[in-house]
mmCIF file of C-alpha atoms and ligand atoms in Angstrom:
data_model
loop_
_atom_site.group_PDB
_atom_site.id
_atom_site.type_symbol
_atom_site.label_atom_id
_atom_site.label_comp_id
_atom_site.label_asym_id
_atom_site.label_seq_id
_atom_site.Cartn_x
_atom_site.Cartn_y
_atom_site.Cartn_z
ATOM 1 C CA MET H 1 -3.767 16.585 14.083
ATOM 2 C CA ASN H 2 -4.701 14.763 11.082
ATOM 3 C CA LEU H 3 -3.570 15.253 7.442
ATOM 4 C CA PHE H 4 -5.596 13.882 4.460
ATOM 5 C CA MET H 5 -4.665 13.799 0.905
ATOM 6 C CA THR H 6 -6.747 13.064 -2.232
ATOM 7 C CA THR H 7 -6.071 13.363 -5.989
ATOM 8 C CA GLY H 8 -8.081 14.071 -8.908
ATOM 9 C CA THR H 9 -8.952 16.432 -11.645
ATOM 10 C CA TYR H 10 -8.021 20.113 -11.021
ATOM 11 C CA GLU H 11 -11.854 21.139 -11.656
ATOM 12 C CA PHE H 12 -13.150 18.540 -9.067
ATOM 13 C CA MET H 13 -10.492 19.339 -6.322
ATOM 14 C CA LYS H 14 -10.809 23.063 -6.740
ATOM 15 C CA LYS H 15 -14.694 22.583 -6.082
ATOM 16 C CA MET H 16 -14.043 20.643 -3.142
ATOM 17 C CA ARG H 17 -11.679 23.208 -1.838
ATOM 18 C CA GLU H 18 -14.416 26.199 -2.539
ATOM 19 C CA LYS H 19 -16.934 24.164 -0.845
ATOM 20 C CA HIS H 20 -15.183 24.233 2.581
ATOM 21 C CA PRO H 21 -13.414 27.895 2.789
ATOM 22 C CA GLN H 22 -13.292 27.510 6.691
ATOM 23 C CA GLU H 23 -10.996 24.448 6.550
ATOM 24 C CA THR H 24 -7.266 24.353 6.206
ATOM 25 C CA MET H 25 -6.964 22.962 2.527
ATOM 26 C CA VAL H 26 -4.158 23.445 0.037
ATOM 27 C CA LEU H 27 -4.502 22.819 -3.619
ATOM 28 C CA MET H 28 -1.389 21.911 -5.286
ATOM 29 C CA GLN H 29 -0.603 20.768 -8.890
ATOM 30 C CA GLY H 30 1.950 17.757 -9.597
ATOM 31 C CA GLU H 31 3.303 16.698 -12.878
ATOM 32 C CA ASN H 32 0.281 14.629 -13.580
ATOM 33 C CA THR H 33 -2.419 15.112 -11.080
ATOM 34 C CA THR H 34 -3.896 17.638 -8.813
ATOM 35 C CA LEU H 35 -3.798 16.923 -5.054
ATOM 36 C CA LEU H 36 -5.872 18.330 -2.298
ATOM 37 C CA LEU H 37 -4.470 18.404 1.103
ATOM 38 C CA HIS H 38 -6.779 18.847 4.422
ATOM 39 C CA GLU H 39 -5.140 19.311 7.838
ATOM 40 C CA THR H 40 -7.713 19.228 10.723
ATOM 41 C CA GLU H 41 -8.070 18.081 14.288
ATOM 42 C CA GLY H 42 -11.128 16.352 13.042
ATOM 43 C CA LYS H 43 -12.431 14.189 10.254
ATOM 44 C CA THR H 44 -12.262 14.795 6.685
ATOM 45 C CA ILE H 45 -15.023 15.130 3.706
ATOM 46 C CA PHE H 46 -12.643 13.326 1.286
ATOM 47 C CA GLN H 47 -14.105 9.936 0.350
ATOM 48 C CA THR H 48 -11.272 7.830 -0.215
ATOM 49 C CA PRO H 49 -8.289 9.886 1.065
ATOM 50 C CA ARG H 50 -4.608 8.979 1.939
ATOM 51 C CA ARG H 51 -4.606 9.339 5.922
ATOM 52 C CA TYR H 52 -1.855 10.636 8.363
ATOM 53 C CA GLU H 53 -1.126 11.604 11.760
ATOM 54 C CA VAL H 54 1.074 14.708 12.097
ATOM 55 C CA VAL H 55 3.889 13.510 14.279
ATOM 56 C CA ASP H 56 5.962 16.606 14.148
ATOM 57 C CA GLY H 57 5.856 19.891 12.211
ATOM 58 C CA THR H 58 6.326 23.730 12.096
ATOM 59 C CA GLY H 59 5.007 26.463 10.172
ATOM 60 C CA THR H 60 1.656 27.202 8.430
ATOM 61 C CA PHE H 61 0.938 26.120 4.981
ATOM 62 C CA LYS H 62 0.646 29.003 2.396
ATOM 63 C CA GLU H 63 -1.273 28.628 -0.873
ATOM 64 C CA LYS H 64 1.783 29.651 -2.857
ATOM 65 C CA GLY H 65 5.007 28.215 -3.044
ATOM 66 C CA PHE H 66 6.553 24.794 -3.825
ATOM 67 C CA PHE H 67 6.113 21.562 -2.048
ATOM 68 C CA VAL H 68 8.241 18.726 -1.799
ATOM 69 C CA MET H 69 7.376 15.380 -0.287
ATOM 70 C CA ASN H 70 9.812 12.649 0.509
ATOM 71 C CA HIS H 71 7.948 9.332 0.760
ATOM 72 C CA ILE H 72 9.711 6.747 3.047
ATOM 73 C CA PRO H 73 8.558 3.229 3.293
ATOM 74 C CA VAL H 74 9.231 2.069 7.002
ATOM 75 C CA THR H 75 8.925 -1.581 8.521
ATOM 76 C CA ASP H 76 6.394 -1.885 11.268
ATOM 77 C CA GLU H 77 9.359 -2.491 13.968
ATOM 78 C CA GLY H 78 10.993 0.573 12.412
ATOM 79 C CA ARG H 79 8.221 3.047 13.089
ATOM 80 C CA PRO H 80 9.107 3.933 16.615
ATOM 81 C CA ILE H 81 12.891 4.157 15.794
ATOM 82 C CA PHE H 82 12.164 6.300 12.734
ATOM 83 C CA GLU H 83 9.827 8.570 14.705
ATOM 84 C CA HIS H 84 12.341 8.710 17.500
ATOM 85 C CA ARG H 85 15.087 10.091 15.085
ATOM 86 C CA PHE H 86 12.768 12.984 14.050
ATOM 87 C CA LYS H 87 12.081 13.651 17.799
ATOM 88 C CA ASN H 88 15.950 14.194 18.010
ATOM 89 C CA ARG H 89 16.156 16.103 14.515
ATOM 90 C CA ALA H 90 18.591 18.749 13.847
ATOM 91 C CA GLY H 91 15.773 21.353 13.740
ATOM 92 C CA ALA H 92 17.670 23.450 11.185
ATOM 93 C CA VAL H 93 15.239 23.491 8.318
ATOM 94 C CA GLU H 94 13.126 26.056 9.805
ATOM 95 C CA ASN H 95 15.882 28.503 9.820
ATOM 96 C CA GLU H 96 16.765 28.106 6.119
ATOM 97 C CA PRO H 97 15.768 31.049 3.793
ATOM 98 C CA GLY H 98 12.484 30.444 1.722
ATOM 99 C CA TYR H 99 11.362 27.958 4.221
ATOM 100 C CA VAL H 100 7.497 27.860 4.960
ATOM 101 C CA ALA H 101 6.473 24.714 6.517
ATOM 102 C CA PHE H 102 7.168 21.076 7.427
ATOM 103 C CA ARG H 103 5.432 18.004 8.535
ATOM 104 C CA VAL H 104 6.393 14.333 9.461
ATOM 105 C CA LEU H 105 3.385 12.255 8.476
ATOM 106 C CA ARG H 106 2.569 8.856 9.993
ATOM 107 C CA PRO H 107 0.656 6.807 7.628
ATOM 108 C CA VAL H 108 -2.621 5.313 8.783
ATOM 109 C CA ASP H 109 -3.142 2.773 6.015
ATOM 110 C CA SER H 110 0.232 2.198 4.592
ATOM 111 C CA ASP H 111 3.729 1.739 5.422
ATOM 112 C CA THR H 112 5.039 4.914 3.816
ATOM 113 C CA TYR H 113 5.735 7.927 5.854
ATOM 114 C CA VAL H 114 5.728 11.494 4.081
ATOM 115 C CA VAL H 115 8.179 14.277 4.877
ATOM 116 C CA LEU H 116 6.385 17.337 3.638
ATOM 117 C CA THR H 117 8.390 20.516 3.258
ATOM 118 C CA GLU H 118 6.973 23.840 1.699
ATOM 119 C CA TRP H 119 9.145 26.499 0.020
ATOM 120 C CA GLU H 120 8.635 29.850 -1.244
ATOM 121 C CA SER H 121 10.168 28.480 -4.539
ATOM 122 C CA PRO H 122 11.990 25.595 -5.887
ATOM 123 C CA ALA H 123 15.051 27.449 -5.755
ATOM 124 C CA PHE H 124 14.934 27.691 -1.960
ATOM 125 C CA TYR H 125 14.660 23.851 -1.580
ATOM 126 C CA GLU H 126 17.485 23.232 -4.093
ATOM 127 C CA LYS H 127 19.437 25.487 -1.978
ATOM 128 C CA TRP H 128 18.661 23.757 1.155
ATOM 129 C CA LYS H 129 19.267 20.332 -0.396
ATOM 130 C CA GLU H 130 22.802 21.522 -1.194
ATOM 131 C CA SER H 131 23.364 23.091 2.425
ATOM 132 C CA GLN H 132 25.174 22.004 5.405
ATOM 133 C CA ALA H 133 21.912 22.245 7.177
ATOM 134 C CA PHE H 134 20.607 19.290 5.010
ATOM 135 C CA SER H 135 23.917 17.147 5.492
ATOM 136 C CA LYS H 136 23.690 17.668 9.122
ATOM 137 C CA ALA H 137 19.839 16.770 9.421
ATOM 138 C CA HIS H 138 20.757 13.475 7.563
ATOM 139 C CA GLU H 139 24.123 12.786 8.687
ATOM 140 C CA THR H 140 23.117 10.011 11.302
ATOM 141 C CA GLN H 141 21.763 8.087 8.211
ATOM 142 C CA ALA H 142 24.923 8.017 6.399
ATOM 143 C CA ASP H 143 26.675 6.621 9.520
ATOM 144 C CA ALA H 144 24.305 4.093 10.277
ATOM 145 C CA PRO H 145 25.374 0.490 9.424
ATOM 146 C CA ALA H 146 23.542 -1.006 6.505
ATOM 147 C CA GLU H 147 21.854 -3.729 8.103
ATOM 148 C CA LYS H 148 20.467 -1.311 10.531
ATOM 149 C CA ARG H 149 19.093 0.838 7.622
ATOM 150 C CA GLN H 150 17.527 -2.219 6.182
ATOM 151 C CA HIS H 151 15.805 -3.023 9.295
ATOM 152 C CA ILE H 152 13.974 0.373 9.322
ATOM 153 C CA PHE H 153 13.186 0.804 5.780
ATOM 154 C CA SER H 154 10.952 -1.555 3.796
ATOM 155 C CA GLY H 155 11.702 0.006 0.345
ATOM 156 C CA SER H 156 13.299 2.899 -1.307
ATOM 157 C CA SER H 157 12.312 6.504 -0.728
ATOM 158 C CA TYR H 158 11.061 8.684 -3.447
ATOM 159 C CA ILE H 159 10.119 12.405 -3.977
ATOM 160 C CA THR H 160 7.171 14.150 -5.269
ATOM 161 C CA MET H 161 6.827 17.701 -5.966
ATOM 162 C CA TYR H 162 3.897 20.153 -6.343
ATOM 163 C CA LYS H 163 3.408 23.811 -7.127
ATOM 164 C CA ALA H 164 0.581 25.703 -5.027
ATOM 165 C CA LYS H 165 -1.963 27.885 -7.103
ATOM 166 C CA PRO H 166 -2.440 25.687 -10.124
ATOM 167 C CA GLU H 167 -4.457 28.539 -11.788
ATOM 168 C CA GLU H 168 -1.563 30.643 -12.132
ATOM 169 C CA LYS H 169 0.192 27.854 -14.048
HETATM 170 C C1 HEM Y 1 17.351 9.341 0.904
HETATM 171 C C2 HEM Y 1 16.199 9.736 1.334
HETATM 172 C C3 HEM Y 1 15.896 10.357 2.749
HETATM 173 C C4 HEM Y 1 15.663 9.511 3.865
HETATM 174 C C5 HEM Y 1 15.549 7.920 4.031
HETATM 175 C C6 HEM Y 1 15.452 10.498 5.139
HETATM 176 C C7 HEM Y 1 15.094 10.108 6.392
HETATM 177 C C8 HEM Y 1 15.146 11.120 7.289
HETATM 178 C C9 HEM Y 1 15.216 10.862 8.809
HETATM 179 C C10 HEM Y 1 15.390 9.345 9.282
HETATM 180 C C11 HEM Y 1 15.479 12.094 9.471
HETATM 181 C C12 HEM Y 1 15.653 12.204 10.888
HETATM 182 C C13 HEM Y 1 17.126 12.884 11.171
HETATM 183 C C14 HEM Y 1 17.973 11.529 10.941
HETATM 184 O O1 HEM Y 1 17.898 10.588 11.781
HETATM 185 O O2 HEM Y 1 18.699 11.611 9.990
HETATM 186 C C15 HEM Y 1 15.162 13.311 8.265
HETATM 187 C C16 HEM Y 1 15.272 14.551 8.364
HETATM 188 C C17 HEM Y 1 14.631 15.361 7.721
HETATM 189 N N1 HEM Y 1 14.505 15.177 6.196
HETATM 190 FE FE1 HEM Y 1 15.050 13.544 5.391
HETATM 191 N N2 HEM Y 1 15.426 11.791 4.368
HETATM 192 C C18 HEM Y 1 15.633 11.765 2.942
HETATM 193 C C19 HEM Y 1 15.987 12.914 2.423
HETATM 194 C C20 HEM Y 1 15.157 14.062 2.457
HETATM 195 C C21 HEM Y 1 14.764 14.721 1.304
HETATM 196 C C22 HEM Y 1 14.805 14.735 -0.210
HETATM 197 C C23 HEM Y 1 13.901 16.005 2.048
HETATM 198 C C24 HEM Y 1 13.155 16.875 1.307
HETATM 199 C C25 HEM Y 1 11.836 17.043 1.344
HETATM 200 C C26 HEM Y 1 13.841 15.414 3.493
HETATM 201 C C27 HEM Y 1 13.157 16.215 4.418
HETATM 202 C C28 HEM Y 1 13.713 16.016 5.747
HETATM 203 C C29 HEM Y 1 13.567 17.233 6.781
HETATM 204 C C30 HEM Y 1 12.835 18.566 6.581
HETATM 205 C C31 HEM Y 1 14.258 16.765 7.963
HETATM 206 C C32 HEM Y 1 14.222 17.504 9.324
HETATM 207 C C33 HEM Y 1 15.324 18.394 9.365
HETATM 208 C C34 HEM Y 1 15.574 19.424 10.362
HETATM 209 O O3 HEM Y 1 15.057 19.098 11.365
HETATM 210 O O4 HEM Y 1 16.423 20.194 10.174
HETATM 211 N N3 HEM Y 1 14.750 14.473 3.588
HETATM 212 N N4 HEM Y 1 15.207 12.419 7.169
#
């Protein structure tokens, strides 16, 4: 499965989404931009998208709710190690209240993986972040020696957040 993202003005993104009602597309509003996501086995109509392959995931996107993307820069040699860790992941997030969907996205044109989660509302995400399920899912990381972590990661991770249904804003 492939996942594509593109950003632009709300009107333009909305038009593109409306032109392709048969496709799995999700329109979402960030702080400064509107993002359109396209998940497909095939190609995308986006002209210059950020391209990803779906490595792992559960759940189906809903066009309502709250999206959190964790962007994680990974070195070339770190890729298999990073992906292996997700193969052995806790698998706990899907049992959390308010959970909607989750994807691990392998970048095609960059070094930055994206871990995308969708929640029914921001409060559910905040609750999960404070939960044991979250610390358990990330505990191997805290345990790993610093040199090992540096070898996998090529930069600092950062988070972006989006709201679905921007027209209801
Ligand atoms: C300090 C930044 C973070 C890094 C470097 C990171 C990296 C990782 C890694 C390598 C795993 C696989 C399990 C492991 O080996 O630990 C994992 C699990 C996961 N991470 Fe993160 N993570 C971070 C913070 C976050 C945040 C803020 C989110 C919110 C979107 C998130 C979402 C997830 C999810 C959903 C899983 C799978 C959990 C499960 O299976 O229950 N991570 N993360």
